[in-house]
Protein backbone atom coordinates (compact mmCIF):
# COMPACT_ATOMS: atom_id res chain seq x y z
CA UNK A 1 0.00 0.00 0.00
CA UNK A 2 1.23 3.49 -0.83
CA UNK A 3 1.37 6.34 1.66
CA UNK A 4 1.21 10.05 0.82
CA UNK A 5 3.75 12.54 2.10
CA UNK A 6 3.02 16.27 1.99
CA UNK A 7 5.51 19.11 1.88
CA UNK A 8 4.47 22.69 2.56
CA UNK A 9 6.66 24.91 0.36
CA UNK A 10 6.82 28.67 0.68
CA UNK A 11 5.96 30.48 -2.58
CA UNK A 12 8.24 33.51 -2.18
CA UNK A 13 11.58 31.71 -2.47
CA UNK A 14 14.69 33.38 -3.79
CA UNK A 15 16.25 31.82 -6.93
CA UNK A 16 18.81 29.83 -4.91
CA UNK A 17 16.12 28.36 -2.67
CA UNK A 18 13.97 27.53 -5.71
CA UNK A 19 16.87 25.62 -7.24
CA UNK A 20 17.37 23.67 -4.01
CA UNK A 21 13.66 22.76 -3.84
CA UNK A 22 13.81 21.53 -7.46
CA UNK A 23 16.92 19.52 -6.56
CA UNK A 24 15.07 17.91 -3.63
CA UNK A 25 12.13 16.94 -5.83
CA UNK A 26 14.45 15.55 -8.50
CA UNK A 27 16.32 13.54 -5.88
CA UNK A 28 13.08 12.08 -4.52
CA UNK A 29 12.21 10.86 -8.01
CA UNK A 30 15.70 9.67 -9.01
CA UNK A 31 16.12 7.73 -5.74
CA UNK A 32 12.91 5.85 -6.49
CA UNK A 33 10.90 7.28 -3.61
CA UNK A 34 8.14 8.41 -5.99
CA UNK A 35 7.36 8.82 -9.67
CA UNK A 36 5.41 12.08 -9.60
CA UNK A 37 4.95 15.03 -7.26
CA UNK A 38 1.63 16.89 -7.29
CA UNK A 39 1.65 20.63 -6.57
CA UNK A 40 -1.42 22.49 -5.30
CA UNK A 41 -1.90 26.01 -3.98
CA UNK A 42 -2.61 26.09 -0.27
CA UNK A 43 -3.00 29.86 0.03
CA UNK A 44 -1.18 33.05 -0.97
CA UNK A 45 1.99 32.00 0.86
CA UNK A 46 2.37 28.23 0.34
CA UNK A 47 2.16 25.36 -2.14
CA UNK A 48 1.45 21.81 -1.01
CA UNK A 49 3.60 19.19 -2.74
CA UNK A 50 2.17 15.68 -2.35
CA UNK A 51 3.64 12.37 -3.45
CA UNK A 52 3.01 8.69 -2.84
CA UNK A 53 5.72 6.38 -1.52
CA UNK A 54 5.78 2.78 -0.41
CA UNK A 55 4.93 2.28 3.25
CA UNK A 56 8.24 0.53 3.91
CA UNK A 57 10.13 3.57 2.55
CA UNK A 58 8.14 6.22 4.44
CA UNK A 59 10.57 6.64 7.36
CA UNK A 60 13.58 6.59 5.04
CA UNK A 61 12.00 9.27 2.83
CA UNK A 62 11.14 11.48 5.79
CA UNK A 63 14.68 11.17 7.15
CA UNK A 64 16.12 12.01 3.73
CA UNK A 65 13.89 15.09 3.38
CA UNK A 66 14.71 16.29 6.90
CA UNK A 67 18.45 15.86 6.32
CA UNK A 68 18.21 17.66 2.96
CA UNK A 69 16.26 20.58 4.48
CA UNK A 70 18.85 20.93 7.26
CA UNK A 71 21.87 20.54 4.98
CA UNK A 72 20.58 23.03 2.40
CA UNK A 73 19.34 25.52 5.05
CA UNK A 74 15.71 25.36 3.88
CA UNK A 75 14.13 25.33 7.33
CA UNK A 76 12.07 28.44 6.57
CA UNK A 77 11.10 27.23 3.08
CA UNK A 78 9.86 23.62 3.44
CA UNK A 79 7.92 21.81 6.14
CA UNK A 80 6.89 18.14 6.19
CA UNK A 81 3.17 17.92 6.89
XYZ file of N, CA and C in Angstrom:
243
model
N 0.846 -1.183 0.000
C 0.000 0.000 0.000
C 0.886 1.239 0.000
N 0.481 2.254 -0.725
C 1.233 3.492 -0.831
C 0.767 4.470 0.250
N 1.679 5.357 0.642
C 1.373 6.339 1.665
C 1.794 7.711 1.174
N 0.924 8.694 1.308
C 1.210 10.050 0.824
C 2.050 10.821 1.834
N 2.963 11.614 1.304
C 3.753 12.541 2.096
C 3.484 13.925 1.528
N 3.292 14.907 2.416
C 3.023 16.269 1.991
C 4.136 17.191 2.464
N 4.533 18.082 1.559
C 5.506 19.114 1.882
C 4.839 20.466 1.685
N 4.958 21.330 2.681
C 4.466 22.687 2.556
C 5.658 23.538 2.113
N 5.544 24.154 0.940
C 6.660 24.906 0.358
C 6.254 26.367 0.213
N 7.071 27.233 0.765
C 6.819 28.667 0.676
C 6.896 29.115 -0.785
N 5.998 30.009 -1.199
C 5.957 30.482 -2.579
C 7.020 31.534 -2.878
N 7.339 32.371 -1.925
C 8.240 33.505 -2.179
C 9.712 33.151 -1.922
N 10.196 32.146 -2.616
C 11.579 31.711 -2.472
C 12.485 32.534 -3.368
N 13.722 32.738 -2.904
C 14.693 33.380 -3.786
C 15.173 32.338 -4.804
N 15.840 32.773 -5.878
C 16.245 31.821 -6.927
C 17.103 30.658 -6.419
N 17.970 30.900 -5.459
C 18.808 29.831 -4.910
C 17.967 28.802 -4.170
N 17.006 29.276 -3.380
C 16.118 28.364 -2.668
C 15.259 27.568 -3.651
N 14.775 28.220 -4.702
C 13.970 27.533 -5.713
C 14.758 26.390 -6.339
N 16.017 26.650 -6.653
C 16.867 25.624 -7.244
C 17.051 24.439 -6.288
N 17.207 24.728 -5.004
C 17.370 23.667 -4.006
C 16.095 22.838 -3.862
N 14.933 23.487 -3.926
C 13.657 22.762 -3.844
C 13.507 21.853 -5.065
N 13.857 22.352 -6.242
C 13.810 21.533 -7.459
C 14.769 20.350 -7.335
N 15.939 20.593 -6.768
C 16.918 19.517 -6.558
C 16.344 18.446 -5.622
N 15.686 18.864 -4.551
C 15.070 17.908 -3.625
C 14.039 17.057 -4.351
N 13.168 17.686 -5.120
C 12.128 16.945 -5.835
C 12.749 15.970 -6.841
N 13.763 16.425 -7.559
C 14.451 15.546 -8.504
C 15.100 14.369 -7.811
N 15.697 14.618 -6.650
C 16.323 13.538 -5.884
C 15.295 12.528 -5.394
N 14.127 12.996 -4.974
C 13.077 12.080 -4.522
C 12.658 11.141 -5.652
N 12.587 11.677 -6.865
C 12.210 10.863 -8.015
C 13.359 9.941 -8.425
N 14.571 10.483 -8.535
C 15.704 9.670 -9.009
C 16.095 8.570 -8.020
N 15.829 8.764 -6.742
C 16.125 7.735 -5.742
C 15.025 6.673 -5.666
N 13.979 6.851 -6.438
C 12.912 5.854 -6.490
C 11.897 5.968 -5.372
N 11.871 7.098 -4.691
C 10.896 7.278 -3.613
C 9.500 7.545 -4.162
N 9.417 8.115 -5.353
C 8.141 8.412 -5.994
C 8.361 8.551 -7.486
N 7.270 8.602 -8.234
C 7.362 8.818 -9.673
C 6.869 10.196 -10.077
N 5.991 10.774 -9.271
C 5.411 12.075 -9.597
C 5.120 12.839 -8.309
N 5.250 14.155 -8.388
C 4.949 15.026 -7.257
C 3.860 15.994 -7.703
N 2.767 16.024 -6.979
C 1.631 16.891 -7.289
C 1.792 18.202 -6.520
N 1.505 19.307 -7.190
C 1.650 20.626 -6.572
C 0.300 21.330 -6.605
N -0.155 21.758 -5.437
C -1.419 22.487 -5.299
C -1.176 23.765 -4.506
N -1.962 24.800 -4.795
C -1.900 26.012 -3.984
C -2.597 25.755 -2.659
N -1.952 26.151 -1.573
C -2.608 26.089 -0.270
C -3.271 27.438 0.002
N -2.516 28.500 -0.180
C -3.002 29.859 0.028
C -2.043 30.811 -0.685
N -2.053 32.079 -0.312
C -1.182 33.052 -0.966
C 0.298 32.828 -0.666
N 0.602 32.129 0.414
C 1.988 31.996 0.856
C 2.630 30.636 0.570
N 1.809 29.578 0.413
C 2.368 28.234 0.342
C 1.758 27.375 -0.774
N 2.589 26.469 -1.285
C 2.165 25.365 -2.139
C 2.188 24.114 -1.267
N 1.375 23.133 -1.614
C 1.449 21.812 -1.007
C 1.926 20.850 -2.088
N 3.048 20.190 -1.838
C 3.598 19.188 -2.744
C 3.301 17.829 -2.133
N 2.582 16.984 -2.856
C 2.171 15.681 -2.353
C 2.708 14.593 -3.271
N 3.207 13.515 -2.658
C 3.635 12.368 -3.451
C 3.403 11.100 -2.669
N 3.225 10.019 -3.421
C 3.011 8.695 -2.841
C 4.347 7.971 -2.749
N 4.528 7.218 -1.683
C 5.716 6.382 -1.522
C 5.301 5.084 -0.845
N 6.083 4.073 -1.030
C 5.780 2.780 -0.414
C 5.860 2.909 1.105
N 4.982 2.213 1.798
C 4.925 2.282 3.254
C 6.279 1.943 3.871
N 6.962 0.939 3.325
C 8.241 0.526 3.911
C 9.354 1.561 3.692
N 9.134 2.518 2.791
C 10.135 3.568 2.546
C 9.787 4.884 3.243
N 8.633 4.950 3.865
C 8.144 6.215 4.437
C 9.142 6.835 5.422
N 9.623 6.084 6.383
C 10.567 6.639 7.358
C 11.868 7.068 6.698
N 12.354 6.264 5.759
C 13.579 6.590 5.036
C 13.419 7.900 4.257
N 12.272 8.061 3.606
C 12.000 9.274 2.834
C 11.952 10.483 3.755
N 11.250 10.365 4.849
C 11.138 11.484 5.788
C 12.506 11.864 6.356
N 13.329 10.884 6.660
C 14.682 11.167 7.149
C 15.513 11.850 6.074
N 15.385 11.396 4.837
C 16.123 12.008 3.733
C 15.700 13.474 3.561
N 14.393 13.729 3.555
C 13.890 15.094 3.376
C 14.363 15.989 4.522
N 14.270 15.507 5.741
C 14.707 16.287 6.902
C 16.193 16.611 6.808
N 17.007 15.635 6.452
C 18.449 15.862 6.317
C 18.727 16.869 5.201
N 18.021 16.746 4.077
C 18.207 17.665 2.956
C 17.838 19.090 3.366
N 16.707 19.250 4.032
C 16.263 20.575 4.484
C 17.310 21.194 5.407
N 17.827 20.418 6.335
C 18.849 20.925 7.258
C 20.147 21.253 6.543
N 20.600 20.366 5.685
C 21.865 20.542 4.983
C 21.830 21.745 4.046
N 20.704 21.948 3.387
C 20.581 23.033 2.405
C 20.016 24.320 3.009
N 19.838 24.335 4.333
C 19.343 25.516 5.046
C 17.992 25.992 4.488
N 17.049 25.066 4.386
C 15.715 25.361 3.880
C 14.660 25.286 4.982
N 15.050 25.460 6.207
C 14.130 25.334 7.332
C 12.948 26.287 7.251
N 13.162 27.469 6.690
C 12.069 28.436 6.568
C 11.299 28.301 5.251
N 11.722 27.367 4.400
C 11.104 27.231 3.079
C 10.223 26.001 2.934
N 10.577 24.894 3.602
C 9.858 23.622 3.436
C 9.545 23.019 4.808
N 8.329 22.506 4.933
C 7.918 21.809 6.143
C 7.245 20.505 5.731
N 7.590 19.410 6.409
C 6.891 18.140 6.186
C 5.589 18.200 6.953
N 4.493 17.897 6.254
C 3.168 17.922 6.893
C 2.778 16.528 7.330
